[in-house]
DNA sequence: ATGTTATAGTGACTTTAGTCACCGTTTTCT
DNA sequence: AGAAAACGGTGACTAAAGTCACTATAACAT
């Protein structure tokens, strides 16, 4: 119980004491292993996940293609559930953990109650909604306007920054899925990038070189 | 003044009387001619436009390419401004009128004041935010997963429904811009669709045939 | 009336990316 | 150890879409 309190305070330094109490009273703390669904496209949910630690990947599936929308970091909550404060509808995208992730699941009924009642809560929700909207807009622009090569470079550098390490331990398969393309394409582009010395393809990981980390 | 009141009541039948008074007191009613900017990407805004009549097109520009995000109809407000209830930042997309449009511009300061104070206002804002988010997600999926041909068909049928008329009075140039492609591509596809009798290309407009209107 | 502009049609070409087939290596499992 | 699965590399092909160049017509402006 103590550790949750600490984490909550770290992630949300500005929330009211009473709200924090309610969080701990009504929220269910879950630790989800890496690579597992938090929410699956097409399902119904009854809780709002707030991320205390770890990383969650939001992505959409459409017509067999699966592509990354954006990431959600500690201290933020998933838009998907806000989407469902009002409508009880099937969600239109999925969320998976990228690594071992601690989430606090707040029941929707309570969320509705708190919303408006606690100004700091309202702020958190709205800001996250906004952030997600902007992330999505950005992803859309990227998808529409840039070649796979550019998007891959962008993806890798972001990934490196995110994990604060220039070694990307992912298979071409996984990367391809995130970018909504195929493995062969990723293979070809990494090879090309290797020729221009922007990265090195090791056995189990990709090493980004300086020009990409600026 | 009387007509605005009527329109407000039509568009927002559920708002409180006091809020309606405030709308009329602090809001500035504007009638914007067809094809004009409501908001331009990169600019700063200080008002929340609520649409009473007409139609507004939201689109993004990136790297010379300009593409349609979604439309905003009477009774709704533009997400872009909600985006700016919190942050004073340059907007990342543009809004233009598709036809003569009446908007009520609410000053941001008042919007912040009303938000929370009037439950119906909060509801309006949040629902619109959600709607816009979903529209954007939908657009993204379309862009990523479908061919230009499918998107064009989709675009035309939606357009026809929107204006309740199967004659689309747009140049290939304009259509291409909305879909983020080039004129030649639109020309070729319309010709192909004409061959399969899904539409007829007239001098100044495109006529959709029955199979597309089902 | 005539020059200007906007519009649409079209062929040829290039680029980009997705698909298929197949290979060799590494990892994992039993 | 040996089989199976995952991974990466590659060539050949195809499909989709963007670009360029040019034509013809219709609409508009002075």
Short mmCIF file of C-alpha atoms (C1' of nucleotides) in Angstrom, two decimals:
data_model
loop_
_atom_site.label_atom_id
_atom_site.label_comp_id
_atom_site.label_asym_id
_atom_site.label_seq_id
_atom_site.Cartn_x
_atom_site.Cartn_y
_atom_site.Cartn_z
CA UNK A 1 0.00 0.00 0.00
CA UNK A 2 2.82 2.36 0.85
CA UNK A 3 4.55 1.92 -2.48
CA UNK A 4 1.38 2.68 -4.41
CA UNK A 5 1.01 5.88 -2.50
CA UNK A 6 4.51 6.87 -3.36
CA UNK A 7 4.00 6.07 -7.02
CA UNK A 8 0.75 7.96 -7.16
CA UNK A 9 2.36 11.00 -5.65
CA UNK A 10 5.21 10.81 -8.09
CA UNK A 11 2.97 10.51 -11.11
CA UNK A 12 0.38 12.99 -9.95
CA UNK A 13 2.00 15.50 -7.64
CA UNK A 14 -0.89 17.91 -7.89
CA UNK A 15 -3.94 15.88 -6.99
CA UNK A 16 -6.01 16.57 -3.89
CA UNK A 17 -5.50 14.41 -0.83
CA UNK A 18 -9.11 13.27 -0.81
CA UNK A 19 -8.90 12.23 -4.43
CA UNK A 20 -5.76 10.25 -3.73
CA UNK A 21 -7.59 8.48 -0.93
CA UNK A 22 -10.43 7.66 -3.30
CA UNK A 23 -7.99 6.40 -5.92
CA UNK A 24 -6.52 3.98 -3.44
CA UNK A 25 -9.89 3.00 -2.02
CA UNK A 26 -11.74 2.30 -5.24
CA UNK A 27 -8.96 1.72 -7.72
CA UNK A 28 -7.65 -1.72 -8.37
CA UNK A 29 -3.91 -1.95 -8.73
CA UNK A 30 -2.76 -4.41 -11.35
CA UNK A 31 0.63 -5.45 -12.49
CA UNK A 32 0.46 -6.62 -16.08
CA UNK A 33 3.27 -8.64 -17.64
CA UNK A 34 4.95 -7.55 -20.84
CA UNK A 35 3.13 -8.07 -24.10
CA UNK A 36 -0.33 -8.57 -22.66
CA UNK A 37 -3.60 -6.93 -23.63
CA UNK A 38 -4.87 -4.17 -21.43
CA UNK A 39 -7.82 -3.65 -23.73
CA UNK A 40 -8.72 -5.49 -26.89
CA UNK A 41 -10.37 -3.85 -29.86
CA UNK A 42 -14.05 -4.69 -30.00
CA UNK A 43 -14.45 -5.37 -26.30
CA UNK A 44 -16.29 -3.35 -23.67
CA UNK A 45 -14.60 -1.89 -20.66
CA UNK A 46 -15.76 -0.65 -17.31
CA UNK A 47 -12.63 0.91 -15.92
CA UNK A 48 -10.20 3.71 -16.63
CA UNK A 49 -6.58 2.55 -16.55
CA UNK A 50 -4.06 4.99 -15.18
CA UNK A 51 -0.46 4.06 -15.70
CA UNK A 52 1.86 4.22 -12.73
CA UNK A 53 4.83 2.49 -14.20
CA UNK A 54 5.74 0.83 -17.48
CA UNK A 55 4.53 1.57 -20.98
CA UNK A 56 1.40 0.90 -22.96
CA UNK A 57 1.10 0.77 -26.71
CA UNK A 58 -2.14 1.82 -28.38
CA UNK A 59 -2.82 0.45 -31.79
CA UNK A 60 -5.62 -0.11 -34.22
CA UNK A 61 -6.53 -3.02 -36.40
CA UNK A 62 -8.34 -2.66 -39.65
CA UNK A 63 -8.60 -5.05 -42.50
CA UNK A 64 -5.89 -7.39 -41.26
CA UNK A 65 -3.48 -4.51 -40.86
CA UNK A 66 -2.37 -3.57 -37.39
CA UNK A 67 -0.64 -0.29 -36.73
CA UNK A 68 0.69 1.72 -33.86
CA UNK A 69 -1.23 4.82 -32.86
CA UNK A 70 0.82 6.08 -29.92
CA UNK A 71 2.27 5.23 -26.55
CA UNK A 72 0.95 6.00 -23.12
CA UNK A 73 3.43 6.73 -20.38
CA UNK A 74 3.33 6.65 -16.59
CA UNK A 75 1.22 9.41 -15.14
CA UNK A 76 -1.27 9.30 -17.98
CA UNK A 77 -4.49 7.55 -18.64
CA UNK A 78 -5.91 5.85 -21.69
CA UNK A 79 -8.21 7.93 -23.81
CA UNK A 80 -10.13 4.86 -24.76
CA UNK A 81 -11.90 4.79 -21.47
CA UNK A 82 -12.75 8.44 -21.42
CA UNK A 83 -14.37 7.68 -24.69
CA UNK A 84 -16.63 5.53 -22.60
CA UNK A 85 -17.55 7.82 -19.82
CA UNK A 86 -20.53 8.67 -21.93
CA UNK A 87 -21.15 5.92 -24.39
CA UNK A 88 -21.07 2.25 -23.62
CA UNK A 89 -19.54 1.16 -26.87
CA UNK A 90 -17.00 -1.33 -28.09
CA UNK A 91 -13.55 0.20 -28.17
CA UNK A 92 -12.04 0.75 -31.57
CA UNK A 93 -8.43 0.04 -30.79
CA UNK A 94 -6.29 -2.15 -28.62
CA UNK A 95 -3.80 -1.51 -25.86
CA UNK A 96 -0.92 -3.77 -24.97
CA UNK A 97 1.88 -3.52 -22.45
CA UNK A 98 5.31 -2.94 -23.92
CA UNK A 99 6.90 -4.07 -20.69
CA UNK A 100 5.85 -5.04 -17.18
CA UNK A 101 3.35 -2.32 -16.36
CA UNK A 102 1.56 -1.18 -13.23
CA UNK A 103 -1.86 0.29 -13.77
CA UNK A 104 -4.49 1.59 -11.43
CA UNK A 105 -7.91 0.64 -12.73
CA UNK A 106 -10.58 3.12 -11.74
CA UNK A 107 -14.20 2.04 -12.09
CA UNK A 108 -16.10 4.12 -14.63
CA UNK A 109 -18.88 4.93 -12.18
CA UNK A 110 -16.38 6.52 -9.83
CA UNK A 111 -14.64 8.30 -12.64
CA UNK A 112 -17.91 9.93 -13.60
CA UNK A 113 -18.45 10.92 -10.01
CA UNK A 114 -14.99 12.41 -9.62
CA UNK A 115 -15.10 14.17 -12.91
CA UNK A 116 -16.18 17.70 -12.14
CA UNK A 117 -15.95 17.12 -8.41
CA UNK A 118 -12.15 17.18 -8.33
CA UNK A 119 -10.69 19.90 -10.50
CA UNK A 120 -7.30 18.19 -10.62
CA UNK A 121 -8.92 15.01 -11.89
CA UNK A 122 -10.78 16.89 -14.57
CA UNK A 123 -7.51 18.47 -15.60
CA UNK A 124 -5.71 15.15 -15.80
CA UNK A 125 -8.41 13.59 -17.92
CA UNK A 126 -8.71 16.50 -20.27
CA UNK A 127 -5.01 16.94 -20.73
CA UNK A 128 -4.58 13.28 -21.49
CA UNK A 129 -7.43 13.39 -23.93
CA UNK A 130 -5.80 16.31 -25.61
CA UNK A 131 -2.39 14.69 -25.64
CA UNK A 132 -3.80 11.55 -27.18
CA UNK A 133 -5.63 13.54 -29.76
CA UNK A 134 -2.46 15.35 -30.73
CA UNK A 135 -0.46 12.15 -30.82
CA UNK A 136 -3.02 10.60 -33.07
CA UNK A 137 -3.03 13.61 -35.34
CA UNK A 138 0.71 13.44 -35.53
CA UNK A 139 0.67 9.74 -36.35
CA UNK A 140 -1.89 10.37 -39.04
CA UNK A 141 0.22 13.04 -40.63
CA UNK A 142 3.24 10.78 -40.55
CA UNK A 143 1.35 7.90 -42.11
CA UNK A 144 -0.02 10.03 -44.89
CA UNK A 145 2.93 12.19 -45.74
CA UNK A 146 6.06 10.18 -45.22
CA UNK A 147 7.64 7.14 -46.76
CA UNK A 148 8.13 3.96 -44.76
CA UNK A 149 11.84 4.72 -44.65
CA UNK A 150 11.33 8.08 -42.97
CA UNK A 151 8.78 6.64 -40.61
CA UNK A 152 11.13 3.83 -39.67
CA UNK A 153 13.94 6.24 -38.88
CA UNK A 154 11.53 8.31 -36.86
CA UNK A 155 10.25 5.24 -35.10
CA UNK A 156 13.68 4.00 -34.14
CA UNK A 157 14.93 7.32 -32.86
CA UNK A 158 11.79 7.84 -30.80
CA UNK A 159 12.12 4.36 -29.44
CA UNK A 160 15.73 5.00 -28.49
CA UNK A 161 14.85 8.19 -26.67
CA UNK A 162 11.95 6.49 -24.95
CA UNK A 163 14.07 3.77 -23.46
CA UNK A 164 17.10 6.01 -23.20
CA UNK A 165 19.25 3.48 -25.00
CA UNK A 166 20.34 3.23 -28.62
CA UNK A 167 20.02 -0.53 -28.78
CA UNK A 168 16.63 -1.51 -30.13
CA UNK A 169 15.85 -5.10 -29.20
CA UNK A 170 13.04 -5.82 -31.57
CA UNK A 171 12.59 -8.17 -34.47
CA UNK A 172 11.92 -6.79 -37.91
CA UNK A 173 8.58 -8.53 -37.65
CA UNK A 174 7.52 -6.50 -34.63
CA UNK A 175 8.76 -3.24 -36.10
CA UNK A 176 6.90 -3.95 -39.31
CA UNK A 177 3.70 -4.53 -37.36
CA UNK A 178 4.03 -1.21 -35.56
CA UNK A 179 4.56 0.62 -38.81
CA UNK A 180 1.81 -1.27 -40.59
CA UNK A 181 4.14 -2.72 -43.21
CA UNK A 182 5.83 -6.06 -43.87
CA UNK A 183 8.98 -7.67 -42.54
CA UNK A 184 10.81 -7.68 -45.87
CA UNK A 185 10.37 -3.96 -46.23
CA UNK A 186 11.89 -3.35 -42.81
CA UNK A 187 14.76 -5.69 -43.65
CA UNK A 188 15.52 -3.86 -46.84
CA UNK A 189 15.41 -0.43 -45.29
CA UNK A 190 17.59 -1.36 -42.34
CA UNK A 191 20.10 -2.72 -44.77
CA UNK A 192 20.03 0.52 -46.71
CA UNK A 193 20.41 2.52 -43.52
CA UNK A 194 23.31 0.33 -42.54
CA UNK A 195 25.01 1.16 -45.82
CA UNK A 196 24.76 4.85 -44.99
CA UNK A 197 26.07 4.08 -41.50
CA UNK A 198 23.05 5.30 -39.62
CA UNK A 199 22.69 2.03 -37.78
CA UNK A 200 24.17 -1.42 -37.32
CA UNK A 201 22.12 -4.58 -37.50
CA UNK A 202 23.37 -6.96 -34.83
CA UNK A 203 22.18 -10.48 -34.27
CA UNK A 204 19.47 -9.70 -31.77
CA UNK A 205 19.16 -5.94 -31.92
CA UNK A 206 19.66 -2.78 -33.89
CA UNK A 207 22.23 -0.24 -32.81
CA UNK A 208 21.52 3.35 -33.74
CA UNK A 209 24.52 5.49 -34.62
CA UNK A 210 25.14 9.09 -33.67
CA UNK A 211 23.57 10.89 -36.64
CA UNK A 212 20.23 9.46 -35.61
CA UNK A 213 20.49 10.45 -32.00
CA UNK A 214 20.93 14.19 -32.45
CA UNK B 1 -31.31 38.54 -32.00
CA UNK B 2 -34.48 36.53 -32.20
CA UNK B 3 -33.19 34.34 -35.02
CA UNK B 4 -29.99 33.49 -33.17
CA UNK B 5 -32.02 32.43 -30.19
CA UNK B 6 -34.06 30.13 -32.35
CA UNK B 7 -30.98 28.62 -33.95
CA UNK B 8 -29.30 28.10 -30.62
CA UNK B 9 -32.34 26.31 -29.30
CA UNK B 10 -32.50 24.14 -32.36
CA UNK B 11 -28.87 23.17 -32.20
CA UNK B 12 -28.70 22.80 -28.45
CA UNK B 13 -32.11 21.90 -27.11
CA UNK B 14 -30.76 20.82 -23.76
CA UNK B 15 -28.72 23.75 -22.56
CA UNK B 16 -29.66 25.73 -19.49
CA UNK B 17 -31.45 29.05 -19.92
CA UNK B 18 -28.71 30.96 -18.11
CA UNK B 19 -26.05 29.44 -20.34
CA UNK B 20 -28.01 30.41 -23.41
CA UNK B 21 -28.17 33.96 -22.10
CA UNK B 22 -24.42 33.94 -21.60
CA UNK B 23 -23.87 32.56 -25.08
CA UNK B 24 -25.80 35.43 -26.56
CA UNK B 25 -24.25 37.99 -24.26
CA UNK B 26 -20.58 37.08 -24.72
CA UNK B 27 -20.58 35.15 -27.96
CA UNK B 28 -19.97 36.90 -31.21
CA UNK B 29 -22.12 35.75 -34.06
CA UNK B 30 -20.36 35.62 -37.37
CA UNK B 31 -21.52 34.69 -40.80
CA UNK B 32 -18.60 33.40 -42.81
CA UNK B 33 -18.78 33.10 -46.60
CA UNK B 34 -18.05 29.86 -48.35
CA UNK B 35 -14.45 28.75 -48.72
CA UNK B 36 -12.99 31.01 -46.08
CA UNK B 37 -10.64 30.18 -43.25
CA UNK B 38 -12.14 29.88 -39.80
CA UNK B 39 -8.78 28.95 -38.39
CA UNK B 40 -5.47 28.65 -40.14
CA UNK B 41 -2.85 26.09 -39.21
CA UNK B 42 -0.03 27.70 -37.26
CA UNK B 43 -2.10 30.57 -35.92
CA UNK B 44 -3.29 31.27 -32.39
CA UNK B 45 -6.88 31.53 -31.46
CA UNK B 46 -8.80 33.00 -28.57
CA UNK B 47 -12.29 31.79 -29.19
CA UNK B 48 -14.28 28.60 -29.46
CA UNK B 49 -16.39 28.44 -32.61
CA UNK B 50 -19.76 26.75 -32.30
CA UNK B 51 -21.48 26.07 -35.56
CA UNK B 52 -25.10 27.09 -35.85
CA UNK B 53 -25.54 26.59 -39.55
CA UNK B 54 -23.41 25.52 -42.48
CA UNK B 55 -20.45 23.19 -42.61
CA UNK B 56 -16.82 23.38 -41.64
CA UNK B 57 -14.01 21.27 -43.01
CA UNK B 58 -11.05 20.41 -40.82
CA UNK B 59 -7.84 19.53 -42.55
CA UNK B 60 -4.16 19.25 -41.95
CA UNK B 61 -1.18 20.34 -43.95
CA UNK B 62 2.15 18.64 -43.82
CA UNK B 63 4.98 18.72 -46.25
CA UNK B 64 3.02 20.40 -49.03
CA UNK B 65 0.27 17.80 -48.75
CA UNK B 66 -3.11 18.92 -47.53
CA UNK B 67 -5.72 16.41 -46.50
CA UNK B 68 -9.17 16.32 -45.03
CA UNK B 69 -9.51 15.20 -41.43
CA UNK B 70 -13.25 15.47 -40.90
CA UNK B 71 -16.26 17.75 -41.06
CA UNK B 72 -17.96 19.68 -38.31
CA UNK B 73 -21.71 20.09 -38.48
CA UNK B 74 -24.19 22.51 -36.94
CA UNK B 75 -24.62 21.98 -33.23
CA UNK B 76 -20.99 21.05 -32.74
CA UNK B 77 -17.86 22.89 -31.85
CA UNK B 78 -14.33 22.67 -33.13
CA UNK B 79 -12.00 20.52 -31.15
CA UNK B 80 -9.11 22.69 -32.11
CA UNK B 81 -10.17 25.34 -29.70
CA UNK B 82 -10.77 22.99 -26.84
CA UNK B 83 -7.24 21.99 -27.44
CA UNK B 84 -6.47 25.48 -26.36
CA UNK B 85 -8.44 25.78 -23.22
CA UNK B 86 -5.27 24.74 -21.50
CA UNK B 87 -2.36 25.43 -23.73
CA UNK B 88 -1.83 28.59 -25.68
CA UNK B 89 -0.30 26.95 -28.71
CA UNK B 90 -0.40 27.28 -32.44
CA UNK B 91 -3.10 25.08 -33.90
CA UNK B 92 -1.94 22.15 -35.97
CA UNK B 93 -4.67 22.09 -38.55
CA UNK B 94 -6.91 24.40 -40.48
CA UNK B 95 -10.64 24.90 -40.71
CA UNK B 96 -12.47 26.27 -43.71
CA UNK B 97 -16.12 26.80 -44.46
CA UNK B 98 -17.59 24.47 -47.04
CA UNK B 99 -20.51 26.81 -47.53
CA UNK B 100 -21.89 30.00 -46.00
CA UNK B 101 -21.63 29.23 -42.31
CA UNK B 102 -22.93 30.84 -39.14
CA UNK B 103 -20.72 30.41 -36.11
CA UNK B 104 -20.97 31.67 -32.58
CA UNK B 105 -17.52 32.56 -31.33
CA UNK B 106 -17.18 32.15 -27.60
CA UNK B 107 -14.19 33.78 -25.89
CA UNK B 108 -11.85 31.24 -24.35
CA UNK B 109 -11.91 32.97 -20.98
CA UNK B 110 -15.65 32.53 -20.78
CA UNK B 111 -15.44 28.97 -22.02
CA UNK B 112 -13.11 28.15 -19.16
CA UNK B 113 -15.49 29.78 -16.77
CA UNK B 114 -18.51 27.92 -18.09
CA UNK B 115 -16.74 24.63 -18.25
CA UNK B 116 -17.65 22.82 -15.07
CA UNK B 117 -20.16 25.48 -14.10
CA UNK B 118 -22.77 24.39 -16.63
CA UNK B 119 -23.08 20.62 -16.88
CA UNK B 120 -24.72 20.82 -20.28
CA UNK B 121 -21.80 22.86 -21.60
CA UNK B 122 -19.32 20.37 -20.26
CA UNK B 123 -21.27 17.62 -21.96
CA UNK B 124 -21.31 19.42 -25.28
CA UNK B 125 -17.60 20.03 -25.23
CA UNK B 126 -16.67 16.54 -24.18
CA UNK B 127 -18.96 14.85 -26.65
CA UNK B 128 -17.61 16.95 -29.47
CA UNK B 129 -14.10 16.22 -28.41
CA UNK B 130 -14.90 12.55 -28.43
CA UNK B 131 -16.64 12.72 -31.76
CA UNK B 132 -13.73 14.51 -33.31
CA UNK B 133 -11.34 12.00 -31.88
CA UNK B 134 -13.31 9.14 -33.34
CA UNK B 135 -13.63 10.84 -36.69
CA UNK B 136 -9.91 11.37 -36.77
CA UNK B 137 -9.25 7.77 -35.84
CA UNK B 138 -11.57 6.69 -38.58
CA UNK B 139 -9.85 8.90 -41.12
CA UNK B 140 -6.51 7.53 -40.07
CA UNK B 141 -7.64 3.96 -40.53
CA UNK B 142 -9.05 4.79 -43.93
CA UNK B 143 -5.86 6.51 -45.02
CA UNK B 144 -3.69 3.65 -43.92
CA UNK B 145 -5.74 0.67 -44.95
CA UNK B 146 -7.57 1.53 -48.11
CA UNK B 147 -6.65 2.35 -51.67
CA UNK B 148 -7.34 5.76 -53.11
CA UNK B 149 -10.11 4.23 -55.17
CA UNK B 150 -11.98 2.96 -52.13
CA UNK B 151 -11.43 6.19 -50.30
CA UNK B 152 -12.71 8.18 -53.25
CA UNK B 153 -15.89 6.12 -53.44
CA UNK B 154 -16.33 6.51 -49.71
CA UNK B 155 -15.70 10.22 -49.97
CA UNK B 156 -18.22 10.77 -52.73
CA UNK B 157 -20.99 8.79 -51.08
CA UNK B 158 -20.46 10.55 -47.78
CA UNK B 159 -20.49 13.86 -49.57
CA UNK B 160 -23.73 12.97 -51.31
CA UNK B 161 -25.40 12.01 -48.06
CA UNK B 162 -24.07 15.11 -46.37
CA UNK B 163 -25.62 17.46 -48.89
CA UNK B 164 -28.54 15.15 -49.54
CA UNK B 165 -27.93 15.30 -53.27
CA UNK B 166 -26.16 12.94 -55.61
CA UNK B 167 -24.61 15.70 -57.71
CA UNK B 168 -21.14 16.52 -56.48
CA UNK B 169 -20.11 19.93 -57.70
CA UNK B 170 -16.40 19.75 -57.17
CA UNK B 171 -13.40 19.78 -59.44
CA UNK B 172 -11.06 16.82 -59.49
CA UNK B 173 -8.47 19.18 -58.11
CA UNK B 174 -10.47 19.88 -54.97
CA UNK B 175 -11.31 16.24 -54.45
CA UNK B 176 -7.69 15.28 -54.85
CA UNK B 177 -6.71 17.82 -52.21
CA UNK B 178 -9.20 16.41 -49.72
CA UNK B 179 -7.93 12.90 -50.27
CA UNK B 180 -4.31 13.98 -50.24
CA UNK B 181 -3.61 12.77 -53.75
CA UNK B 182 -3.20 14.29 -57.21
CA UNK B 183 -5.69 15.38 -59.82
CA UNK B 184 -4.66 12.82 -62.42
CA UNK B 185 -5.33 10.00 -60.01
CA UNK B 186 -8.84 11.27 -59.37
CA UNK B 187 -9.45 11.67 -63.09
CA UNK B 188 -8.38 8.12 -63.79
CA UNK B 189 -10.44 6.61 -61.01
CA UNK B 190 -13.59 8.52 -61.90
CA UNK B 191 -13.20 7.32 -65.45
CA UNK B 192 -12.87 3.77 -64.23
CA UNK B 193 -15.93 4.16 -62.02
CA UNK B 194 -17.81 5.60 -64.94
CA UNK B 195 -17.01 2.48 -66.94
CA UNK B 196 -18.59 0.37 -64.21
CA UNK B 197 -21.56 2.74 -64.19
CA UNK B 198 -21.20 3.84 -60.62
CA UNK B 199 -21.16 7.49 -61.61
CA UNK B 200 -21.34 9.90 -64.51
CA UNK B 201 -18.85 12.65 -65.05
CA UNK B 202 -20.71 15.73 -66.29
CA UNK B 203 -19.18 18.98 -67.35
CA UNK B 204 -19.27 20.70 -63.99
CA UNK B 205 -20.18 17.95 -61.60
CA UNK B 206 -20.20 14.26 -60.84
CA UNK B 207 -23.47 12.39 -60.67
CA UNK B 208 -23.52 9.36 -58.40
CA UNK B 209 -25.64 6.42 -59.54
CA UNK B 210 -27.84 4.18 -57.42
CA UNK B 211 -25.34 1.47 -56.44
CA UNK B 212 -23.35 4.07 -54.57
CA UNK B 213 -26.26 5.53 -52.71
CA UNK B 214 -27.48 2.40 -50.97
"C1'" DA C 1 -13.84 38.80 -79.45
"C1'" DT C 2 -9.92 37.14 -77.70
"C1'" DG C 3 -6.66 35.97 -74.55
"C1'" DT C 4 -6.41 33.80 -69.91
"C1'" DT C 5 -7.49 30.48 -66.67
"C1'" DA C 6 -9.53 26.36 -64.89
"C1'" DT C 7 -10.72 21.93 -65.93
"C1'" DA C 8 -10.54 17.18 -67.48
"C1'" DG C 9 -8.40 13.26 -70.20
"C1'" DT C 10 -4.54 10.44 -71.21
"C1'" DG C 11 -0.12 8.04 -72.27
"C1'" DA C 12 4.43 7.07 -70.54
"C1'" DC C 13 7.32 6.62 -66.97
"C1'" DT C 14 9.17 6.18 -62.07
"C1'" DT C 15 8.91 5.37 -57.36
"C1'" DT C 16 7.28 3.04 -53.51
"C1'" DA C 17 5.81 -0.68 -51.35
"C1'" DG C 18 3.66 -5.14 -50.86
"C1'" DT C 19 3.99 -10.24 -52.09
"C1'" DC C 20 6.07 -14.67 -53.07
"C1'" DA C 21 9.56 -17.91 -52.87
"C1'" DC C 22 13.47 -19.57 -51.07
"C1'" DC C 23 17.87 -19.80 -48.17
"C1'" DG C 24 20.82 -19.85 -44.31
"C1'" DT C 25 21.46 -18.86 -39.47
"C1'" DT C 26 20.23 -18.64 -34.76
"C1'" DT C 27 17.35 -19.81 -30.89
"C1'" DT C 28 14.43 -22.65 -28.46
"C1'" DC C 29 12.30 -26.76 -27.04
"C1'" DT C 30 12.08 -31.52 -25.81
"C1'" DA D 1 21.50 -33.86 -30.07
"C1'" DG D 2 18.08 -33.05 -33.20
"C1'" DA D 3 13.76 -31.07 -34.65
"C1'" DA D 4 11.07 -27.00 -34.87
"C1'" DA D 5 10.42 -22.20 -34.78
"C1'" DA D 6 11.93 -17.58 -35.28
"C1'" DC D 7 14.72 -14.48 -37.63
"C1'" DG D 8 16.97 -12.01 -41.26
"C1'" DG D 9 18.46 -11.50 -46.24
"C1'" DT D 10 17.40 -11.34 -51.06
"C1'" DG D 11 15.82 -11.67 -55.85
"C1'" DA D 12 11.86 -11.34 -58.80
"C1'" DC D 13 7.58 -9.80 -59.53
"C1'" DT D 14 3.26 -6.96 -59.11
"C1'" DA D 15 0.35 -3.35 -57.76
"C1'" DA D 16 -0.57 1.25 -56.50
"C1'" DA D 17 0.14 5.72 -56.95
"C1'" DG D 18 2.71 9.87 -57.98
"C1'" DT D 19 4.89 12.73 -61.79
"C1'" DC D 20 5.54 14.72 -66.33
"C1'" DA D 21 4.08 16.19 -70.61
"C1'" DC D 22 0.81 17.34 -73.62
"C1'" DT D 23 -4.04 18.03 -75.50
"C1'" DA D 24 -8.66 19.80 -75.71
"C1'" DT D 25 -12.40 22.11 -74.03
"C1'" DA D 26 -15.17 25.23 -71.24
"C1'" DA D 27 -15.57 29.34 -68.44
"C1'" DC D 28 -14.22 33.88 -67.41
"C1'" DA D 29 -12.43 38.55 -67.80
"C1'" DT D 30 -11.38 42.73 -70.03
#
